[in-house]
PDB file of C-alpha atoms in Angstrom:
ATOM      1  CA  MET A 150      20.453-214.834 -30.307  1.00 55.00           C
ATOM      2  CA  ALA A 151      22.486-216.948 -27.160  1.00 54.00           C
ATOM      3  CA  ASP A 152      25.283-214.809 -27.853  1.00 56.00           C
ATOM      4  CA  ASP A 153      23.870-211.679 -26.476  1.00 54.00           C
ATOM      5  CA  TYR A 154      23.190-212.669 -22.892  1.00 55.00           C
ATOM      6  CA  ASP A 155      26.075-212.262 -20.562  1.00 53.00           C
ATOM      7  CA  GLU A 156      27.438-214.956 -17.854  1.00 54.00           C
ATOM      8  CA  ALA A 157      25.041-212.962 -15.224  1.00 53.00           C
ATOM      9  CA  GLY A 158      22.075-213.646 -17.313  1.00 54.00           C
ATOM     10  CA  GLY A 159      21.736-210.055 -18.565  1.00 51.00           C
ATOM     11  CA  MET A 160      21.766-208.315 -22.390  1.00 47.00           C
ATOM     12  CA  GLU A 161      24.867-207.481 -23.070  1.00 46.00           C
ATOM     13  CA  GLU A 162      25.285-203.201 -24.301  1.00 44.00           C
ATOM     14  CA  ASP A 163      26.709-202.757 -27.960  1.00 47.00           C
ATOM     15  CA  ILE A 164      29.033-200.093 -27.088  1.00 42.00           C
ATOM     16  CA  GLY A 165      29.615-198.520 -30.748  1.00 44.00           C
ATOM     17  CA  MET A 166      32.552-196.483 -32.231  1.00 41.00           C
ATOM     18  CA  GLY A 167      30.702-194.592 -34.291  1.00 41.00           C
ATOM     19  CA  GLU A 168      29.891-191.841 -32.102  1.00 41.00           C
ATOM     20  CA  GLU A 169      33.297-191.609 -30.827  1.00 40.00           C
ATOM     21  CA  ALA A 170      34.907-191.367 -34.190  1.00 40.00           C
ATOM     22  CA  GLY A 171      32.073-188.223 -35.266  1.00 41.00           C
ATOM     23  CA  TYR A 172      33.510-186.180 -32.919  1.00 38.00           C
ATOM     24  CA  ASP A 173      37.058-186.834 -33.533  1.00 41.00           C
ATOM     25  CA  ASP A 174      36.246-185.695 -37.397  1.00 42.00           C
ATOM     26  CA  ALA A 175      34.352-182.677 -35.802  1.00 40.00           C
ATOM     27  CA  ALA A 176      37.005-181.722 -33.955  1.00 40.00           C
ATOM     28  CA  ALA A 177      39.812-182.101 -36.788  1.00 41.00           C
ATOM     29  CA  GLU A 178      37.333-179.262 -38.615  1.00 43.00           C
ATOM     30  CA  ALA A 179      36.910-176.749 -35.900  1.00 42.00           C
ATOM     31  CA  GLN A 180      40.990-177.173 -35.659  1.00 46.00           C
ATOM     32  CA  GLU A 181      41.612-176.913 -39.865  1.00 51.00           C
ATOM     33  CA  GLY A 182      41.199-173.263 -39.925  1.00 54.00           C
ATOM     34  CA  GLU A 183      43.559-172.707 -36.917  1.00 56.00           C
ATOM     35  CA  GLU A 184      46.790-174.543 -38.656  1.00 66.00           C
ATOM     36  CA  ASN A 185      46.593-172.255 -41.896  1.00 79.00           C
ATOM     37  CA  ILE A 186      47.930-169.292 -39.602  1.00 79.00           C
ATOM     38  CA  GLU A 187      50.666-168.712 -37.256  1.00 80.00           C
ATOM     39  CA  LEU A 188      51.504-165.433 -35.276  1.00 80.00           C
ATOM     40  CA  LEU A 189      54.410-164.232 -34.889  1.00 79.00           C
ATOM     41  CA  ASP A 190      56.326-161.640 -33.135  1.00 77.00           C
ATOM     42  CA  HIS A 191      56.383-158.175 -34.745  1.00 65.00           C
ATOM     43  CA  ALA A 192      60.251-158.297 -35.614  1.00 59.00           C
ATOM     44  CA  ASP A 193      60.004-162.012 -36.866  1.00 56.00           C
ATOM     45  CA  GLY A 194      57.879-160.690 -39.182  1.00 50.00           C
ATOM     46  CA  GLN A 195      59.863-157.872 -40.266  1.00 49.00           C
ATOM     47  CA  ALA A 196      62.772-159.807 -40.652  1.00 44.00           C
ATOM     48  CA  GLY A 197      60.753-162.421 -43.223  1.00 47.00           C
ATOM     49  CA  GLN A 198      59.802-159.618 -45.446  1.00 48.00           C
ATOM     50  CA  GLY A 199      62.660-158.736 -48.083  1.00 47.00           C
ATOM     51  CA  GLY A 200      62.330-155.730 -50.557  1.00 46.00           C
ATOM     52  CA  GLY A 201      59.543-153.629 -51.802  1.00 52.00           C
ATOM     53  CA  PRO A 202      55.830-154.596 -51.032  1.00 64.00           C
ATOM     54  CA  ARG A 203      54.779-157.554 -52.593  1.00 74.00           C
ATOM     55  CA  GLN A 204      51.263-158.484 -53.864  1.00 88.00           C
ATOM     56  CA  ARG A 205      49.498-160.264 -52.091  1.00 91.00           C
ATOM     57  CA  ILE A 206      46.673-163.080 -52.515  1.00 94.00           C
ATOM     58  CA  THR A 207      44.332-163.224 -49.576  1.00 96.00           C
ATOM     59  CA  THR A 208      42.228-160.735 -48.007  1.00 95.00           C
ATOM     60  CA  ARG A 209      42.862-157.950 -46.076  1.00 96.00           C
ATOM     61  CA  TYR A 210      40.115-158.601 -43.585  1.00 97.00           C
ATOM     62  CA  MET A 211      41.148-160.310 -40.512  1.00 97.00           C
ATOM     63  CA  THR A 212      39.194-163.510 -39.985  1.00 96.00           C
ATOM     64  CA  LYS A 213      37.160-164.060 -36.562  1.00 96.00           C
ATOM     65  CA  TYR A 214      39.376-167.423 -36.254  1.00 97.00           C
ATOM     66  CA  GLU A 215      43.037-164.788 -36.323  1.00 97.00           C
ATOM     67  CA  LYS A 216      40.725-162.604 -33.973  1.00 97.00           C
ATOM     68  CA  ALA A 217      40.313-165.032 -31.142  1.00 97.00           C
ATOM     69  CA  ARG A 218      43.826-166.498 -31.879  1.00 97.00           C
ATOM     70  CA  VAL A 219      45.411-162.690 -31.399  1.00 97.00           C
ATOM     71  CA  LEU A 220      43.501-162.356 -28.460  1.00 98.00           C
ATOM     72  CA  GLY A 221      43.881-165.097 -26.425  1.00 98.00           C
ATOM     73  CA  THR A 222      47.843-165.209 -27.650  1.00 97.00           C
ATOM     74  CA  ARG A 223      47.550-161.713 -26.459  1.00 97.00           C
ATOM     75  CA  ALA A 224      46.330-161.882 -22.670  1.00 98.00           C
ATOM     76  CA  LEU A 225      48.226-164.851 -21.984  1.00 98.00           C
ATOM     77  CA  GLN A 226      51.335-162.641 -22.474  1.00 97.00           C
ATOM     78  CA  ILE A 227      49.647-159.636 -20.708  1.00 97.00           C
ATOM     79  CA  SER A 228      48.785-162.032 -17.857  1.00 98.00           C
ATOM     80  CA  MET A 229      51.736-163.108 -17.302  1.00 98.00           C
ATOM     81  CA  ASN A 230      53.343-159.502 -16.944  1.00 96.00           C
ATOM     82  CA  ALA A 231      54.098-158.830 -20.532  1.00 96.00           C
ATOM     83  CA  PRO A 232      54.263-155.288 -21.073  1.00 96.00           C
ATOM     84  CA  VAL A 233      51.303-153.206 -22.690  1.00 96.00           C
ATOM     85  CA  MET A 234      51.501-151.918 -25.818  1.00 95.00           C
ATOM     86  CA  VAL A 235      48.637-149.206 -24.480  1.00 95.00           C
ATOM     87  CA  GLU A 236      47.295-146.324 -21.389  1.00 95.00           C
ATOM     88  CA  LEU A 237      45.138-148.076 -19.136  1.00 94.00           C
ATOM     89  CA  SER A 238      42.530-146.458 -17.750  1.00 92.00           C
ATOM     90  CA  GLY A 239      41.338-148.854 -15.170  1.00 93.00           C
ATOM     91  CA  GLU A 240      41.436-152.192 -17.076  1.00 93.00           C
ATOM     92  CA  THR A 241      42.478-155.065 -15.467  1.00 94.00           C
ATOM     93  CA  ASP A 242      41.267-158.241 -17.200  1.00 97.00           C
ATOM     94  CA  PRO A 243      44.146-159.269 -19.452  1.00 97.00           C
ATOM     95  CA  LEU A 244      41.530-160.015 -21.807  1.00 97.00           C
ATOM     96  CA  GLU A 245      40.068-156.276 -22.129  1.00 97.00           C
ATOM     97  CA  ILE A 246      43.593-155.038 -22.426  1.00 97.00           C
ATOM     98  CA  ALA A 247      44.235-157.392 -25.462  1.00 97.00           C
ATOM     99  CA  MET A 248      40.922-156.093 -26.863  1.00 96.00           C
ATOM    100  CA  LYS A 249      41.922-152.428 -26.762  1.00 96.00           C
ATOM    101  CA  GLU A 250      45.159-152.913 -28.059  1.00 96.00           C
ATOM    102  CA  LEU A 251      43.782-154.623 -31.220  1.00 96.00           C
ATOM    103  CA  ARG A 252      40.998-151.665 -30.958  1.00 96.00           C
ATOM    104  CA  GLU A 253      44.319-149.296 -31.524  1.00 95.00           C
ATOM    105  CA  LYS A 254      46.505-151.750 -33.956  1.00 95.00           C
ATOM    106  CA  LYS A 255      48.811-151.951 -31.244  1.00 95.00           C
ATOM    107  CA  VAL A 256      49.357-155.678 -31.001  1.00 94.00           C
ATOM    108  CA  PRO A 257      53.008-156.597 -31.486  1.00 91.00           C
ATOM    109  CA  PHE A 258      52.340-159.813 -33.812  1.00 94.00           C
ATOM    110  CA  THR A 259      52.754-160.503 -37.490  1.00 96.00           C
ATOM    111  CA  ILE A 260      50.076-163.169 -38.732  1.00 96.00           C
ATOM    112  CA  ARG A 261      51.608-165.809 -41.226  1.00 96.00           C
ATOM    113  CA  ARG A 262      48.695-166.686 -43.507  1.00 96.00           C
ATOM    114  CA  TYR A 263      50.152-170.260 -45.038  1.00 96.00           C
ATOM    115  CA  LEU A 264      48.880-171.031 -48.189  1.00 96.00           C
ATOM    116  CA  PRO A 265      47.677-173.955 -50.740  1.00 96.00           C
ATOM    117  CA  ASP A 266      50.803-173.800 -52.688  1.00 95.00           C
ATOM    118  CA  GLY A 267      53.119-174.234 -49.198  1.00 94.00           C
ATOM    119  CA  SER A 268      54.256-170.210 -49.225  1.00 94.00           C
ATOM    120  CA  TYR A 269      53.086-167.926 -47.229  1.00 96.00           C
ATOM    121  CA  GLU A 270      51.989-164.125 -46.758  1.00 96.00           C
ATOM    122  CA  ASP A 271      52.757-162.052 -43.373  1.00 96.00           C
ATOM    123  CA  TRP A 272      50.667-159.525 -42.483  1.00 96.00           C
ATOM    124  CA  ALA A 273      51.143-156.851 -39.561  1.00 96.00           C
ATOM    125  CA  ILE A 274      47.931-156.025 -37.232  1.00 94.00           C
ATOM    126  CA  SER A 275      47.940-152.514 -38.303  1.00 93.00           C
ATOM    127  CA  GLU A 276      47.480-153.763 -41.925  1.00 95.00           C
ATOM    128  CA  LEU A 277      44.083-155.922 -41.357  1.00 96.00           C
ATOM    129  CA  VAL A 278      40.564-154.628 -41.458  1.00 96.00           C
ATOM    130  CA  VAL A 279      39.818-156.114 -38.055  1.00 94.00           C
ATOM    131  CA  PRO A 280      35.840-157.652 -37.796  1.00 90.00           C
ATOM    132  CA  ASP A 281      33.733-155.869 -34.568  1.00 82.00           C
TER     133      ASP A 281
END
């Protein structure tokens, strides 16, 4: 009890680290879904595929996390003057242009999905079903 008072005579505040540790856990869980995918340029993805079509394990539906990463990466490229793959009709916002490219499946990316055994599957954007 006597140790609870600081030199000025006031009560010491107990600053716990438990709250900050909770934020770290939440941030780690949020990034967990991002670690299992990788975006490749379309040419890189085609170079890695050899032979004919392979049997795929993962679903053909694009996840909301993949969609967010594709749109963000493509919008950044467009904002840095990358060539646009669709016909523009007055759009100037890079995110709107990226969304239009994704709707028309003209984004020049390949999504690499990593599997638990260390292998991976490459999916072209044109092969995936994009959520609305």
